[in-house]
PDB file of C-alpha atoms in Angstrom:
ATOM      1  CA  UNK A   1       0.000   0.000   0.000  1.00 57.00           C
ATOM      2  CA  UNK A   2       1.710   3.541  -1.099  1.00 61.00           C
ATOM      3  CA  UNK A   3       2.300   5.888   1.225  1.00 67.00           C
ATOM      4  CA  UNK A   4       0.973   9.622   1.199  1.00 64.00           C
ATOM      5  CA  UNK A   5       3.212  12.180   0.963  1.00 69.00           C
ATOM      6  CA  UNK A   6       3.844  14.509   4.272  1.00 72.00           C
ATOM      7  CA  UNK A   7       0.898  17.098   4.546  1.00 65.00           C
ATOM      8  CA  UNK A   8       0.759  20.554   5.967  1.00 67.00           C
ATOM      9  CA  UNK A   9      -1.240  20.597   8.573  1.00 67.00           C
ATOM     10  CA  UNK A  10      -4.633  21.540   8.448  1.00 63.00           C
ATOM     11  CA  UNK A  11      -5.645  24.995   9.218  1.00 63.00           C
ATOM     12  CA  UNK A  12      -8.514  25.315  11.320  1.00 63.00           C
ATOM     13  CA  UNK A  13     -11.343  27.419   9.566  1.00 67.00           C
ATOM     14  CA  UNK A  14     -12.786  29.191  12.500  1.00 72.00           C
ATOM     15  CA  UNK A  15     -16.247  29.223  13.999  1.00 81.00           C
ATOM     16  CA  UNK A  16     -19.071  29.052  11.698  1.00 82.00           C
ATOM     17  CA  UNK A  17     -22.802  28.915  11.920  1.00 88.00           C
ATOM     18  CA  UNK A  18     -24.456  25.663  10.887  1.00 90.00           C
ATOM     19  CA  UNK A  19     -28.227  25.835  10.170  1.00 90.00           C
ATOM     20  CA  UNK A  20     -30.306  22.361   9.549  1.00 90.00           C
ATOM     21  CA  UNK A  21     -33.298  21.992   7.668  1.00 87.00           C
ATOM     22  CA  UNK A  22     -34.972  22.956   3.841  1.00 85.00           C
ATOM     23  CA  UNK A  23     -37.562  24.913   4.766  1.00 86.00           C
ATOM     24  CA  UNK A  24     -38.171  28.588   4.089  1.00 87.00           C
ATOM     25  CA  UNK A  25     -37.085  29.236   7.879  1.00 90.00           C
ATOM     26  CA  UNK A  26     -33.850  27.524   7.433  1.00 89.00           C
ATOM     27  CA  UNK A  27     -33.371  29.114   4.085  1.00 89.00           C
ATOM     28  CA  UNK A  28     -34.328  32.758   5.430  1.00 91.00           C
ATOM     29  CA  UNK A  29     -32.090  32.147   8.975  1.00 91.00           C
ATOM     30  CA  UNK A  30     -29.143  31.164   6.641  1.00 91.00           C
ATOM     31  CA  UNK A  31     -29.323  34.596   4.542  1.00 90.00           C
ATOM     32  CA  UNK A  32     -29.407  36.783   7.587  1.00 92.00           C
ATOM     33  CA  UNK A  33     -26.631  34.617   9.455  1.00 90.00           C
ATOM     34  CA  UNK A  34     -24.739  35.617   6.520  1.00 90.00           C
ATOM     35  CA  UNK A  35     -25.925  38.916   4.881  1.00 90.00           C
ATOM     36  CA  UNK A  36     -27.134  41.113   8.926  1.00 89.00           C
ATOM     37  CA  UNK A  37     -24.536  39.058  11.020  1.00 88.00           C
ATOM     38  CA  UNK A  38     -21.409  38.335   8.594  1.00 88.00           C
ATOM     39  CA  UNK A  39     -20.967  34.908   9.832  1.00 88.00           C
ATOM     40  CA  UNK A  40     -20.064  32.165   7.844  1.00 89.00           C
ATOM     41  CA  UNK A  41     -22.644  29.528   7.495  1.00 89.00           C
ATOM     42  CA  UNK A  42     -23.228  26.208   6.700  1.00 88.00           C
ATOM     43  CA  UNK A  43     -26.321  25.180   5.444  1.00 89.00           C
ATOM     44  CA  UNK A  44     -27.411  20.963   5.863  1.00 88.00           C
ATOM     45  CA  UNK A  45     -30.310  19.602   4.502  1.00 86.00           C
ATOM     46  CA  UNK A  46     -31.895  16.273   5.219  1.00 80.00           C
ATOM     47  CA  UNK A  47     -31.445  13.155   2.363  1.00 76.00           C
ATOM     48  CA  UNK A  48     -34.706  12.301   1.086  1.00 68.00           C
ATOM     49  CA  UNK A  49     -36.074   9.003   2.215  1.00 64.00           C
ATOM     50  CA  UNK A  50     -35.803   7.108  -0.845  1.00 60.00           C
ATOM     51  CA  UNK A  51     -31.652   7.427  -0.454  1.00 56.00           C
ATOM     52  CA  UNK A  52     -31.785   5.451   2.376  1.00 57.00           C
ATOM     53  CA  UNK A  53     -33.743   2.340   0.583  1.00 60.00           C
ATOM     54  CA  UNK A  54     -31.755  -0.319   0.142  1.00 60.00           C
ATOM     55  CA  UNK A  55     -31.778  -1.211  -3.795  1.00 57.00           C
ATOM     56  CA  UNK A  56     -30.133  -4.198  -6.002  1.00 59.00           C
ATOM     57  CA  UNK A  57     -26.889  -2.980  -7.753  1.00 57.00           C
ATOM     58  CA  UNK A  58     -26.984  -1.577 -11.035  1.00 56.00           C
ATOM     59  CA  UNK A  59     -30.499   0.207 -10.403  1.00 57.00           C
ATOM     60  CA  UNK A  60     -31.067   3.843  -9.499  1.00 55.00           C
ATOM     61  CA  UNK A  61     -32.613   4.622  -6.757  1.00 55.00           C
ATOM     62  CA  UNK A  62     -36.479   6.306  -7.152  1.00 56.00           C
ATOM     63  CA  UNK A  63     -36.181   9.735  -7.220  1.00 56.00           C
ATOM     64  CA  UNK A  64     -32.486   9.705  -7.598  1.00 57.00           C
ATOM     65  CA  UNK A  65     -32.359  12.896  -9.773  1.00 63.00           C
ATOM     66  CA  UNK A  66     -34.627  14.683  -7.386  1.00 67.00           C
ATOM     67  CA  UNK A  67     -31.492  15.506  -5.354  1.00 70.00           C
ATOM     68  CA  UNK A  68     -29.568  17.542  -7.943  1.00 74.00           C
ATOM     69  CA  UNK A  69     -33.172  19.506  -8.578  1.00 77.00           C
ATOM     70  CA  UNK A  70     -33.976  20.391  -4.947  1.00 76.00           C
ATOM     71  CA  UNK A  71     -30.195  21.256  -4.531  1.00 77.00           C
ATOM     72  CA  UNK A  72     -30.378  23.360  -7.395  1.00 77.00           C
ATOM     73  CA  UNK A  73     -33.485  25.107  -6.011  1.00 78.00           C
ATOM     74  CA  UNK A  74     -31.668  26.043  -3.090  1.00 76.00           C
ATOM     75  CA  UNK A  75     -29.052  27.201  -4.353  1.00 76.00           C
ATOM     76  CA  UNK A  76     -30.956  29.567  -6.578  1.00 75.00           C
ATOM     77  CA  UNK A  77     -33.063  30.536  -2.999  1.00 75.00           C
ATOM     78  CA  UNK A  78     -29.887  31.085  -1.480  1.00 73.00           C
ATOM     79  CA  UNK A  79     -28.547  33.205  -4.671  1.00 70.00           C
ATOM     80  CA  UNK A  80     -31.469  35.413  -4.569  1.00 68.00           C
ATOM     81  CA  UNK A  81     -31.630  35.621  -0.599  1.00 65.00           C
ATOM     82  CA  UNK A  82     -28.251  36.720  -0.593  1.00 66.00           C
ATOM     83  CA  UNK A  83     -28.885  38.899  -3.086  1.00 64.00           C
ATOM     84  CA  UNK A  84     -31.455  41.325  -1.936  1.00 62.00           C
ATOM     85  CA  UNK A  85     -30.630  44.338   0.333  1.00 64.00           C
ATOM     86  CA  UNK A  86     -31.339  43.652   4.118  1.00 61.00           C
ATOM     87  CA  UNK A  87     -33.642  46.418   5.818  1.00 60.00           C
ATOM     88  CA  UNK A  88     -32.088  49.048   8.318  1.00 57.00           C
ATOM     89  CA  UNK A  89     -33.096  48.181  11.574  1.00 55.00           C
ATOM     90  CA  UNK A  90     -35.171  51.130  13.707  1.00 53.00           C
ATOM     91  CA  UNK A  91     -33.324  52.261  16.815  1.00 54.00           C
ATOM     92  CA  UNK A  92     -36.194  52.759  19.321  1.00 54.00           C
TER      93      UNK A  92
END
């Protein structure tokens, strides 16, 4: 078995902000994490059921190219969350 070369060791990337779920309060609590906040967030959503069924080999799972839709939907969410200009807060 070959050997890896000697890495550099990792740098740490620094606190972040991890937000579960695909919903629209997910979604929304990611963009202001990131857009009112500045904080760097990561965003997990939940596999859909049918990627946990077991299937025989050679057969695609149902719904297997539901993933790369809802992940592009997301993404475009995201794009156009991050996109628009947050309101100025009132100072009461």
């Amino acid at each position: 078995m070959p050997t890896l070369p000697q890495q550099p060791p990792a740098q740490p990337a620094g606190p972040h902000m991890v937000v579960c779920g695909d919903d629209a309060l997910a979604h929304r609590l990611a963009a202001e994490l990131k857009d009112v906040y500045g904080e760097r967030v990561t965003v997990v959503i939940p596999a859909t059921p049918s990627a946990w069924e077991p299937r025989s080999a050679g057969t695609a799972a149902p719904g297997a190219g539901r993933g790369r839709a809802r992940a592009a939907a997301l993404f475009g969410r995201m794009t156009a969350a991050v996109g628009r200009p947050t309101l100025a807060r009132r100072r009461r």
